[in-house]
Amino acid sequence: MTFKNPHALVDTQWLADHLDAPDVRVIDATYFLPVEGKTARDAYMETRIPGAQFFDVDDIADEKSPLPHMVPSAEKFSSRVRKLGLGDGVRMVVYDSRNSCCAAARVWWTFRYFGYEDIAVLDGGLGKWIAEGRRVEEGPVEPVQERHFTPRINHFIIRDKQKMLNNIERKREQVVDARSAERYRGEGTEPWNVHKVGRIPNSHNVPFDSLIDVENGGTFKTAKEISSIFEKAGIDPRKPMVASCGSGVTASVLAFAAYLLGNKDAAVYDGSWAEWGSSDDTPVE
């Protein structure tokens, strides 16, 4: 069994071979939760893959929303990525500093939401790159030439609260929760300001890090292994599904994995538990 969309995942050797290609752009999507007390931009300045541009997940977001890092308007997204030299006609590769690539998958999904398909995730991320002794850089970033980005919003791969509420009754889509088993059961601590714990009714649990092979440089597990993990959780990743998590970041890992297996319309509930757990009109199990 092999991935149906293998182009979305590139290994470190591929990137090393193409790092200096004129049409390749590298994106550092490192992200930390507020409770972790770390700054992603500082981590980027300390160590990054040469030429990588920093994509700030919290900044390139909807500043009018009270929820964390919701997708921004097409105008804001286009303006911000253009200044990073990320635009039409280039091949993008995104990574983060965590081997489980949670934020890299979020940035991959965000570009796809705005209609850009020529983007891949670096398998194993910065951790594997460094472990292999590949070159890195630090310090101030060289200015880049701006590049026009044309947004074409893909409404098929995003869900809001109302659509999630409707789905509880209609059950047209499988709902899969990327949080830990403890948080899924309502036993863990939520990092966001919510007044409810538990899960969305009828949802299934596939912790995002269960798809990562920590014994093999933090790369994604094989197609057969990932498919089996979904199926054991009661999910057919090739059928309509929407992923949720704490705030829409790790849910993107599940959407990415489903995409690898052939499901190009696997969606993300953007507000996730940060919205569901803070709303008065949302049922929980």
PDB file of N, CA and C in Angstrom, residues 13 25 34 42 65 72 94 99 128 136 148 159 175 177 201 222 243 245 268 281 283:
ATOM      1  N   GLN A  13      16.402  14.480   1.853  1.00  0.00           N
ATOM      2  CA  GLN A  13      17.332  14.392   0.731  1.00  0.00           C
ATOM      3  C   GLN A  13      16.797  15.159  -0.470  1.00  0.00           C
ATOM      4  N   ARG A  25      10.801  27.374  -2.588  1.00  0.00           N
ATOM      5  CA  ARG A  25      10.753  28.255  -1.425  1.00  0.00           C
ATOM      6  C   ARG A  25      10.536  27.398  -0.181  1.00  0.00           C
ATOM      7  N   PRO A  34       0.914  29.067  23.881  1.00  0.00           N
ATOM      8  CA  PRO A  34       1.244  30.102  24.868  1.00  0.00           C
ATOM      9  C   PRO A  34       1.747  29.524  26.191  1.00  0.00           C
ATOM     10  N   ASP A  42      11.923  33.509  17.754  1.00  0.00           N
ATOM     11  CA  ASP A  42      13.269  33.394  18.329  1.00  0.00           C
ATOM     12  C   ASP A  42      13.912  32.075  17.921  1.00  0.00           C
ATOM     13  N   SER A  65     -10.968  38.012  15.090  1.00  0.00           N
ATOM     14  CA  SER A  65     -11.593  36.886  15.791  1.00  0.00           C
ATOM     15  C   SER A  65     -11.029  36.746  17.203  1.00  0.00           C
ATOM     16  N   PRO A  72      -7.132  33.999   8.010  1.00  0.00           N
ATOM     17  CA  PRO A  72      -7.367  35.415   7.733  1.00  0.00           C
ATOM     18  C   PRO A  72      -8.179  35.606   6.460  1.00  0.00           C
ATOM     19  N   VAL A  94       7.270  23.208   3.468  1.00  0.00           N
ATOM     20  CA  VAL A  94       7.073  23.760   4.801  1.00  0.00           C
ATOM     21  C   VAL A  94       7.485  22.756   5.867  1.00  0.00           C
ATOM     22  N   ASN A  99       9.167  17.295  15.272  1.00  0.00           N
ATOM     23  CA  ASN A  99       9.179  16.185  14.322  1.00  0.00           C
ATOM     24  C   ASN A  99       7.778  15.800  13.868  1.00  0.00           C
ATOM     25  N   LYS A 128      14.906  16.228  11.960  1.00  0.00           N
ATOM     26  CA  LYS A 128      15.575  15.230  11.129  1.00  0.00           C
ATOM     27  C   LYS A 128      16.668  15.878  10.287  1.00  0.00           C
ATOM     28  N   VAL A 136      22.557  24.571   8.177  1.00  0.00           N
ATOM     29  CA  VAL A 136      21.540  25.461   8.726  1.00  0.00           C
ATOM     30  C   VAL A 136      22.112  26.876   8.758  1.00  0.00           C
ATOM     31  N   HIS A 148       3.777  37.869  -6.361  1.00  0.00           N
ATOM     32  CA  HIS A 148       2.314  37.930  -6.348  1.00  0.00           C
ATOM     33  C   HIS A 148       1.707  36.572  -6.007  1.00  0.00           C
ATOM     34  N   ARG A 159     -14.501  23.978   7.948  1.00  0.00           N
ATOM     35  CA  ARG A 159     -15.812  23.908   8.582  1.00  0.00           C
ATOM     36  C   ARG A 159     -15.884  24.937   9.707  1.00  0.00           C
ATOM     37  N   VAL A 175     -16.310  12.714  12.058  1.00  0.00           N
ATOM     38  CA  VAL A 175     -15.575  13.723  12.822  1.00  0.00           C
ATOM     39  C   VAL A 175     -14.475  13.022  13.604  1.00  0.00           C
ATOM     40  N   ASP A 177     -11.056  13.564  16.119  1.00  0.00           N
ATOM     41  CA  ASP A 177     -10.434  14.473  17.079  1.00  0.00           C
ATOM     42  C   ASP A 177      -8.946  14.154  17.198  1.00  0.00           C
ATOM     43  N   PRO A 201     -20.019  15.381  19.984  1.00  0.00           N
ATOM     44  CA  PRO A 201     -20.773  14.125  19.889  1.00  0.00           C
ATOM     45  C   PRO A 201     -20.495  13.370  18.590  1.00  0.00           C
ATOM     46  N   THR A 222       3.935   4.671   7.581  1.00  0.00           N
ATOM     47  CA  THR A 222       3.621   4.239   6.224  1.00  0.00           C
ATOM     48  C   THR A 222       2.127   4.381   5.938  1.00  0.00           C
ATOM     49  N   ALA A 243     -11.643  17.106  10.613  1.00  0.00           N
ATOM     50  CA  ALA A 243     -10.773  16.942  11.774  1.00  0.00           C
ATOM     51  C   ALA A 243     -10.896  18.144  12.704  1.00  0.00           C
ATOM     52  N   CYS A 245      -9.444  19.670  16.804  1.00  0.00           N
ATOM     53  CA  CYS A 245      -8.398  19.516  17.829  1.00  0.00           C
ATOM     54  C   CYS A 245      -8.623  20.601  18.871  1.00  0.00           C
ATOM     55  N   VAL A 268     -10.964  20.714   7.955  1.00  0.00           N
ATOM     56  CA  VAL A 268     -10.552  21.086   9.307  1.00  0.00           C
ATOM     57  C   VAL A 268     -11.621  21.998   9.900  1.00  0.00           C
ATOM     58  N   ASP A 281     -23.944  26.957  23.136  1.00  0.00           N
ATOM     59  CA  ASP A 281     -24.911  26.212  22.330  1.00  0.00           C
ATOM     60  C   ASP A 281     -24.332  24.945  21.710  1.00  0.00           C
ATOM     61  N   PRO A 283     -23.249  20.966  22.190  1.00  0.00           N
ATOM     62  CA  PRO A 283     -23.328  19.772  23.039  1.00  0.00           C
ATOM     63  C   PRO A 283     -21.977  19.073  23.134  1.00  0.00           C
TER      64      PRO A 283
END
